[in-house]
GROMACS .gro file of C-alpha atoms in nm:
model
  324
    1UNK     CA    1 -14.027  14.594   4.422
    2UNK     CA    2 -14.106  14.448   4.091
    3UNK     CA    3 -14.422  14.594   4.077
    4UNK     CA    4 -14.348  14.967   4.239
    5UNK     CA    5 -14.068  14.952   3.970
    6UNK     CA    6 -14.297  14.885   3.674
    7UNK     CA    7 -14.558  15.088   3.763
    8UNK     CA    8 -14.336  15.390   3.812
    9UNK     CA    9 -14.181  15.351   3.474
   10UNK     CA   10 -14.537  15.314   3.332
   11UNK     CA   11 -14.570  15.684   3.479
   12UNK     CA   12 -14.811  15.591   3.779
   13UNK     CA   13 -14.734  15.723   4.061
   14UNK     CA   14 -14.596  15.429   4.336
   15UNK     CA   15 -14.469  15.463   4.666
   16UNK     CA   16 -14.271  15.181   4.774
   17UNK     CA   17 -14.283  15.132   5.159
   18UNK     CA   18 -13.941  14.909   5.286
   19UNK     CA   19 -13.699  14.884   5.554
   20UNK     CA   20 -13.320  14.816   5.656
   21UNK     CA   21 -13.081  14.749   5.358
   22UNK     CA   22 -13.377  14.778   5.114
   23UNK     CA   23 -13.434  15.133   5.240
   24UNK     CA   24 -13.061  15.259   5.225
   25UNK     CA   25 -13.058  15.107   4.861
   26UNK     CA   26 -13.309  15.226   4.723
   27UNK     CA   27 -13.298  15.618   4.910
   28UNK     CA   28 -12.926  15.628   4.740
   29UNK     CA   29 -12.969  15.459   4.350
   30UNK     CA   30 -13.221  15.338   4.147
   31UNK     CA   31 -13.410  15.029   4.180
   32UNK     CA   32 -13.304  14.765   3.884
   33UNK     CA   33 -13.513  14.511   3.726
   34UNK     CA   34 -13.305  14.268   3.543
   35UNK     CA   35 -13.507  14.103   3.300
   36UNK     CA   36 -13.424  13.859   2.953
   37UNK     CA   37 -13.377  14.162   2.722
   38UNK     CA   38 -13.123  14.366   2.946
   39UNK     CA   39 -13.170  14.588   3.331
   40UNK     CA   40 -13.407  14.851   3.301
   41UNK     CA   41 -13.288  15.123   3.588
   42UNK     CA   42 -13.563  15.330   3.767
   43UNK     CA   43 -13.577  15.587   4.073
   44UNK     CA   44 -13.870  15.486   4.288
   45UNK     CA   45 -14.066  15.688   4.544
   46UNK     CA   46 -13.935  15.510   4.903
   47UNK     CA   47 -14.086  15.567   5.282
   48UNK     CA   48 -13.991  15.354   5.572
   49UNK     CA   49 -14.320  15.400   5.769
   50UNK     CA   50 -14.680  15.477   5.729
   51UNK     CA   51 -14.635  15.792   5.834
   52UNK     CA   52 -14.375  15.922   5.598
   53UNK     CA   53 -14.651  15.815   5.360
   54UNK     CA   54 -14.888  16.086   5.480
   55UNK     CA   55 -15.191  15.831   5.268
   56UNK     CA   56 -15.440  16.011   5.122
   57UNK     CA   57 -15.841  15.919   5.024
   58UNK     CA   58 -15.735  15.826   4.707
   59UNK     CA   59 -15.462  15.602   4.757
   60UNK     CA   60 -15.424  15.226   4.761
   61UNK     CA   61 -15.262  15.024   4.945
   62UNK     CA   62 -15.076  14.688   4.808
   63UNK     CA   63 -14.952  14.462   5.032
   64UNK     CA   64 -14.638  14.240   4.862
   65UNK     CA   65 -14.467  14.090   5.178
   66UNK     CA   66 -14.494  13.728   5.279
   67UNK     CA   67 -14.832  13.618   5.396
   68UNK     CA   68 -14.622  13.519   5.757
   69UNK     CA   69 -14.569  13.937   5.794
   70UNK     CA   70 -14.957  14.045   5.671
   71UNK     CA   71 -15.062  14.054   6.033
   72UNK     CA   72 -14.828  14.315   6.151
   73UNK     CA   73 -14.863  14.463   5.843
   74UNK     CA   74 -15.198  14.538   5.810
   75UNK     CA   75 -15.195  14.612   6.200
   76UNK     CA   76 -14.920  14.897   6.149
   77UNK     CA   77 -15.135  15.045   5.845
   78UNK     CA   78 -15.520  15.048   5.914
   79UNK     CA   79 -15.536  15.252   6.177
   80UNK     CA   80 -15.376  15.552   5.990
   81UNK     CA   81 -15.530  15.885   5.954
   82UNK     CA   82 -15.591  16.006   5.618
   83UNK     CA   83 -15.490  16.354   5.524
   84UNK     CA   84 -15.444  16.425   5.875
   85UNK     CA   85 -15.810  16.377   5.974
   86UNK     CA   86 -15.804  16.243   6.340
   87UNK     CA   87 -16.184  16.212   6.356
   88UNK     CA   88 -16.199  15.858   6.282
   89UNK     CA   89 -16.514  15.881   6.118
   90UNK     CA   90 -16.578  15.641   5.789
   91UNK     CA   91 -16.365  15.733   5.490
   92UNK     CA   92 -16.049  15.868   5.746
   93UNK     CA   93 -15.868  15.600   5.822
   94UNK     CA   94 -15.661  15.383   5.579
   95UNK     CA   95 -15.877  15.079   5.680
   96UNK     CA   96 -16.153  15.238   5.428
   97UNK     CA   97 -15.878  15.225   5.176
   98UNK     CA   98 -15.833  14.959   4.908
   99UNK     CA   99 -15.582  14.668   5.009
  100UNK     CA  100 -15.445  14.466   4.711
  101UNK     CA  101 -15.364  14.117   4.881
  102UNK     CA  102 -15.000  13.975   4.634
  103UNK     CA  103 -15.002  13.667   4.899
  104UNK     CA  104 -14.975  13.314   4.787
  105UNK     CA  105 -15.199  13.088   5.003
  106UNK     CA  106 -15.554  13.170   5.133
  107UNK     CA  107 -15.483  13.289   5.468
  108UNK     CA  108 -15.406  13.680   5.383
  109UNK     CA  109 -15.724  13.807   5.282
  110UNK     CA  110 -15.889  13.693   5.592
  111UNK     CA  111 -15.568  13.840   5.812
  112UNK     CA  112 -15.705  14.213   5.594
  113UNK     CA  113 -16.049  14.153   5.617
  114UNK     CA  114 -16.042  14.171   5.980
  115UNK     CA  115 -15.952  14.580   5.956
  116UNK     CA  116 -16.022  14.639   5.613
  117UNK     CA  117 -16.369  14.680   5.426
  118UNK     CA  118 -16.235  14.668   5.043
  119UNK     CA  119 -16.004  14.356   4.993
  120UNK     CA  120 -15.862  14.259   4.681
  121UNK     CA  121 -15.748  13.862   4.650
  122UNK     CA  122 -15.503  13.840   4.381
  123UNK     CA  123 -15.372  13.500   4.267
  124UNK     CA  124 -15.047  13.627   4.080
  125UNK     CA  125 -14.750  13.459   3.900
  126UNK     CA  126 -14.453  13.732   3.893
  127UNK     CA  127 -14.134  13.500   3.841
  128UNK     CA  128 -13.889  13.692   3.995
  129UNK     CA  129 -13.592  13.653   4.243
  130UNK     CA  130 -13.492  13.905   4.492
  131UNK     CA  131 -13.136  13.848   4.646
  132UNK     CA  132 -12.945  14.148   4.650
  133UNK     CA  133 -13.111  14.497   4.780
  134UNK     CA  134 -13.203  14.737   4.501
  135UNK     CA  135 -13.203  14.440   4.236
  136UNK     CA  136 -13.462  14.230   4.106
  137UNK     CA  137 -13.415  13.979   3.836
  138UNK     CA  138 -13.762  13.859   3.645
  139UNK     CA  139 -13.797  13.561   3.408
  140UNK     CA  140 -14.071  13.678   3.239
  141UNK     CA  141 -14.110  13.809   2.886
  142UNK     CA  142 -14.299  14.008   2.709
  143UNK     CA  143 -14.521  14.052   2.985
  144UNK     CA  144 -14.388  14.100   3.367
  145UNK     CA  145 -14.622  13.863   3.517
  146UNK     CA  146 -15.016  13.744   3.542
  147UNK     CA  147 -15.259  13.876   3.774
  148UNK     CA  148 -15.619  13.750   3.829
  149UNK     CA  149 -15.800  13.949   4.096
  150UNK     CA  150 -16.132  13.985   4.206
  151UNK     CA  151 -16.374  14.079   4.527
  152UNK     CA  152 -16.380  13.813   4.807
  153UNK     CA  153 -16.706  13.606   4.837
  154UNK     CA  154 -16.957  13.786   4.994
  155UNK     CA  155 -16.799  14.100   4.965
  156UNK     CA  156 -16.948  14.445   4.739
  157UNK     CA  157 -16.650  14.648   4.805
  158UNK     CA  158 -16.486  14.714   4.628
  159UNK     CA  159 -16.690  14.843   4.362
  160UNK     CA  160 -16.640  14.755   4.031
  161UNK     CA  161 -16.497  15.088   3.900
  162UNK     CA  162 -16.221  15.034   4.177
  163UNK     CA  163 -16.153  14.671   4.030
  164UNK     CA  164 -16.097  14.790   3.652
  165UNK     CA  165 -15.867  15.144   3.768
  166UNK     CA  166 -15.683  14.887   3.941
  167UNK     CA  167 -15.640  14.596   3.684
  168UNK     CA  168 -15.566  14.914   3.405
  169UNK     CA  169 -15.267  15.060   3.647
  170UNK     CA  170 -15.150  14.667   3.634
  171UNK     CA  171 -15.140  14.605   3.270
  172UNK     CA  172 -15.024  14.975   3.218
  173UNK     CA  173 -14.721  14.827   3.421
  174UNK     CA  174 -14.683  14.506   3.177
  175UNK     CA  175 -14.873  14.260   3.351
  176UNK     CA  176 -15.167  14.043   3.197
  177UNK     CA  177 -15.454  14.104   3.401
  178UNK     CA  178 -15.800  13.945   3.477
  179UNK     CA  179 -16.102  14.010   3.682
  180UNK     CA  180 -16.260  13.670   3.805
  181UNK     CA  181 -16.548  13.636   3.962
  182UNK     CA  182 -16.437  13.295   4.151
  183UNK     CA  183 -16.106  13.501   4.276
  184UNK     CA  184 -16.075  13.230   4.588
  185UNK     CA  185 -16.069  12.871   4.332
  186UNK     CA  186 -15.829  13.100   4.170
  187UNK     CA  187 -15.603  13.166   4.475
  188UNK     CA  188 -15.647  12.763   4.520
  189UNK     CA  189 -15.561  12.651   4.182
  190UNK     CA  190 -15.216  12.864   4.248
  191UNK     CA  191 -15.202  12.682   4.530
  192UNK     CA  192 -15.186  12.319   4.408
  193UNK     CA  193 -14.864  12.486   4.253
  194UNK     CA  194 -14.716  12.669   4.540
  195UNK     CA  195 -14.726  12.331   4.734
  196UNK     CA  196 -14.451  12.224   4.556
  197UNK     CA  197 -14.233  12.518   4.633
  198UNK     CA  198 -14.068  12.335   4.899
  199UNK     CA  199 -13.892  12.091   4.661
  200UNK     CA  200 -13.684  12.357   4.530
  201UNK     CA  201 -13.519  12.336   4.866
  202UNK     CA  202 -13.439  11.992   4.941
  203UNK     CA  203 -13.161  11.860   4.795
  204UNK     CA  204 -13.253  11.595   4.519
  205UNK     CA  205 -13.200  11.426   4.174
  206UNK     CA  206 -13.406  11.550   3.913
  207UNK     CA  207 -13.604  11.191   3.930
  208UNK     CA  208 -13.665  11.224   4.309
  209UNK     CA  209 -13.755  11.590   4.250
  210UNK     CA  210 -14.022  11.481   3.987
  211UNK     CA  211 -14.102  11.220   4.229
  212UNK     CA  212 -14.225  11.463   4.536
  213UNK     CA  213 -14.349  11.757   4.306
  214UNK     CA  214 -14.585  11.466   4.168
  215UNK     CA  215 -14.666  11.323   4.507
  216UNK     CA  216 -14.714  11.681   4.648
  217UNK     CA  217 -14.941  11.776   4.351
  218UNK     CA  218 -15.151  11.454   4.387
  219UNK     CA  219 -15.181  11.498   4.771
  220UNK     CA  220 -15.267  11.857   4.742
  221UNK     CA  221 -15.515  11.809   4.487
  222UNK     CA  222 -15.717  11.561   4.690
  223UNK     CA  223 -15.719  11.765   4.963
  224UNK     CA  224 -15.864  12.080   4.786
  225UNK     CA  225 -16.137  11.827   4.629
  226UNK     CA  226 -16.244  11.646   4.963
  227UNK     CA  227 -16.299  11.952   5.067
  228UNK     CA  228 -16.526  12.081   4.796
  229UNK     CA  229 -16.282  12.338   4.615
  230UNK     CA  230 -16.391  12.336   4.240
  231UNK     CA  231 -16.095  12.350   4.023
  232UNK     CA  232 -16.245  12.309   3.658
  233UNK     CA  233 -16.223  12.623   3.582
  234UNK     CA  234 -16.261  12.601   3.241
  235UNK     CA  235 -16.012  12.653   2.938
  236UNK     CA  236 -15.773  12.941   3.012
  237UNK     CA  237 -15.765  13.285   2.859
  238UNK     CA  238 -15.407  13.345   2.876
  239UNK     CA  239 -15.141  13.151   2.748
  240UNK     CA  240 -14.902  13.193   3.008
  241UNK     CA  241 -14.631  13.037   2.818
  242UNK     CA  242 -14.687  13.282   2.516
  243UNK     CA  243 -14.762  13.621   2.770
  244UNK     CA  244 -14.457  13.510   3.029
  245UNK     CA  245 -14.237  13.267   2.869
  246UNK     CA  246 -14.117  13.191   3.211
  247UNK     CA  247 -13.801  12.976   3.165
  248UNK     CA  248 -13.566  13.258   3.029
  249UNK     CA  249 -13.304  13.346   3.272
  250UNK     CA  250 -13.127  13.701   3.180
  251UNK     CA  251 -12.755  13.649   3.066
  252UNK     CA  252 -12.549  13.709   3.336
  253UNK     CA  253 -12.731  13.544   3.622
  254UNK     CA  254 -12.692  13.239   3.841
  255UNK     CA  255 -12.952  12.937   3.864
  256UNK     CA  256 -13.051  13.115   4.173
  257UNK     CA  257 -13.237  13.327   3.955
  258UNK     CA  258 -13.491  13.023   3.820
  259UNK     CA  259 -13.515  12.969   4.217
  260UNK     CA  260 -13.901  12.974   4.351
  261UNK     CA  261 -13.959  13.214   4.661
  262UNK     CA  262 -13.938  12.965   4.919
  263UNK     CA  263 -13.565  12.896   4.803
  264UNK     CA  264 -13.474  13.313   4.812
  265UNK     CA  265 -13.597  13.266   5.165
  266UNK     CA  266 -13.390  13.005   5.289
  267UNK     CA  267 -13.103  13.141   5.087
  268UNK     CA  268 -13.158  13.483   5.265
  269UNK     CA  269 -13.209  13.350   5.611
  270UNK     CA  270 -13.535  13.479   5.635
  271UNK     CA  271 -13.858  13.334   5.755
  272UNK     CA  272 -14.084  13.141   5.456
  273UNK     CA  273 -14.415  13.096   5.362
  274UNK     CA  274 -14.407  12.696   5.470
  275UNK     CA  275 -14.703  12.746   5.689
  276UNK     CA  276 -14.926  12.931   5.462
  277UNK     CA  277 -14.860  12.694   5.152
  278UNK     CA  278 -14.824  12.350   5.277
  279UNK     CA  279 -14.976  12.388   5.582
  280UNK     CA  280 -15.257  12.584   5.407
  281UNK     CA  281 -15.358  12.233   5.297
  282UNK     CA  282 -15.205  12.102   5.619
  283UNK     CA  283 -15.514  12.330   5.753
  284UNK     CA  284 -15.762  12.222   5.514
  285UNK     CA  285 -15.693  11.856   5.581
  286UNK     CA  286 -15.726  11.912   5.950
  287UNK     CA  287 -16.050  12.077   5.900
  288UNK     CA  288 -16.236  11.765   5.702
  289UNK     CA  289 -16.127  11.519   5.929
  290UNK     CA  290 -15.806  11.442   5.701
  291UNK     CA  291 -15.442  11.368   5.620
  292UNK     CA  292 -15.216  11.516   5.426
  293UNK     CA  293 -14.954  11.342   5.542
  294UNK     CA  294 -14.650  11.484   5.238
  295UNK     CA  295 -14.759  11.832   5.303
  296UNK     CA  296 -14.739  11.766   5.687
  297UNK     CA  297 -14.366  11.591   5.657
  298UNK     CA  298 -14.297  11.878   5.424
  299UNK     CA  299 -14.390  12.165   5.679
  300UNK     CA  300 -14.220  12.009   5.967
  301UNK     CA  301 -13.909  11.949   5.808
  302UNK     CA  302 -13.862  12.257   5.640
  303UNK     CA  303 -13.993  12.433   5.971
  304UNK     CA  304 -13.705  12.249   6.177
  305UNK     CA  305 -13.458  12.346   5.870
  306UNK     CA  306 -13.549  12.758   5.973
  307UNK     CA  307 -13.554  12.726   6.321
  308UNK     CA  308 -13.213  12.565   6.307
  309UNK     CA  309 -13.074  12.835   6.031
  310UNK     CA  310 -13.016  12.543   5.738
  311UNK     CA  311 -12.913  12.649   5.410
  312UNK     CA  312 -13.131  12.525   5.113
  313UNK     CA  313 -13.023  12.210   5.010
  314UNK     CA  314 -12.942  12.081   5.365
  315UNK     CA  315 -13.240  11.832   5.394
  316UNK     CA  316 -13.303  11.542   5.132
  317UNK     CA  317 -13.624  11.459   4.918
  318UNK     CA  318 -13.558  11.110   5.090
  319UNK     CA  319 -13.620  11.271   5.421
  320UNK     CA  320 -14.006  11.410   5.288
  321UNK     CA  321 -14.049  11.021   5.100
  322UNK     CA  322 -13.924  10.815   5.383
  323UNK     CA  323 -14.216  10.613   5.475
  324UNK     CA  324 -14.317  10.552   5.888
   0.00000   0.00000   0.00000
């Protein structure tokens, strides 16, 4: 929503594709994006299928759902005439579109490759919180959030004059942007911090929190470096404290809104991205003949917590640090 919101009130034109209570919102009122300086309010473009969409050869598709609902996703989408043209030769189907992947973890791109032929990985920090349909409440100023985005390995689509329209329709919208050549160490850097999402969900003092967002880090990191991920990727060319300044809360709003994602889901009662962050290394440990035992304690617990409908806050860090 963030991101259909800003881009509409950059003048681009966005079509923001939703569901259920979303839907009603925002086909009634205006979208609003709460942010440190005040609530900017903007009427978005809305469709509740791909075919109220009625895509087009020059459209784009951006996927921002949780990597858990990519699969049916990109399923419902790539198969999708274009402009009506039922032929299914190359160029009319939405398949030969480009897909923007949002999804933290590493497991998305591969869910789009399967259909899709031009896949964008994105490793993207957008602190927001979205609890209420038709509001969105961001952290972030100046800037909206940090993108860096880039073709997958092995990939030539898409080309690069695709790459720079879209990274100029994201910074037209207010978020820092970067083309990176090494998009996946990228997408694995954020995810030595998205690992430690889960702590946000446990209940904890701020020592024991340190404690596991430490342990977690440490754990993750040796994971990602037995199994060859490079992550010296040199000195950074955006100060995201400076661009983002990421611990401002707008006046008016609850902690909730300095809550990380997997702590909206919970609070929601929806399904969370668990098994694509922590068990993303879960994975990774699995495949080299590892352990990563803290990510694995992490995954079930907080697994068991959804299946059973917990709250946030239910489950203790001692639970995650209790040694066998």
């Amino acid at each position: 929503m963030q991101l259909a919101g800003r881009l509409t009130l950059a003048g681009l034109n966005a079509l923001l594709i939703t569901r259920g209570a979303q839907y009603q919102a925002l086909s009634t009122a205006p979208l609003h994006l709460h942010h440190p300086q005040g609530t900017d309010q903007v009427q978005i473009a809305v469709a509740n299928s791909p075919e109220a969409a009625r895509l087009t050869r020059n459209d784009i598709l951006v996927v921002a759902t949780k990597t858990q609902d990519v699969e049916q996703v990109v399923t419902q989408w790539a198969w999708q005439p274009l402009e009506g043209d039922t032929s299914g030769a190359p160029g009319a189907l939405a398949a030969d579109l480009p897909i923007v992947i949002l999804q933290n973890g590493t497991a998305a791109e591969d869910i789009a490759r399967r259909r899709f032929s031009q896949v964008i990985s994105v490793a993207s920090i957008v602190p927001v919180s979205y609890l209420e349909p038709g509001h969105v409440t961001s952290r972030a100023a100046p800037k909206n959030g940090y993108f860096q985005l880039g073709r997958l390995t092995g990939a030539s689509l898409p080309t690069d004059d695709t790459l720079a329209q879209i990274a100029g329709d994201f910074e037209a919208a207010g978020f820092v942007t970067r083309i990176r050549d090494n998009i996946t160490a990228r997408k694995y850097e954020k995810l030595l911090f998205n690992a430690t999402n889960a702590v946000d969900v446990f209940e904890g003092t701020a020592d024991e929190r340190r404690a596991l967002t430490a342990a977690l880090t440490a754990e993750t990191r040796a994971i990602l470096s037995a199994a060859g991920v490079n992550l010296d990727l040199g000195a950074p060319d955006v100060d995201i404290a400076v661009e983002l300044g990421t611990n401002r809360v707008p006046a008016g709003n609850t902690n909730s809104a300095a809550q990380r994602s997997t702590w909206q889901s919970f609070a929601r009662g929806k399904p969370s991205e668990v098994d694509y962050l922590n068990g993303d290394i879960v994975l990774l440990a699995r495949q080299h003949g590892l352990d990563a035992p803290l990510n694995a304690r992490v995954q079930r617990l907080l697994g068991l917590a959804q299946t059973l409908g917990e709250a946030p806050q239910t489950r203790h860090i001692r639970d995650v640090l209790l040694k066998d």
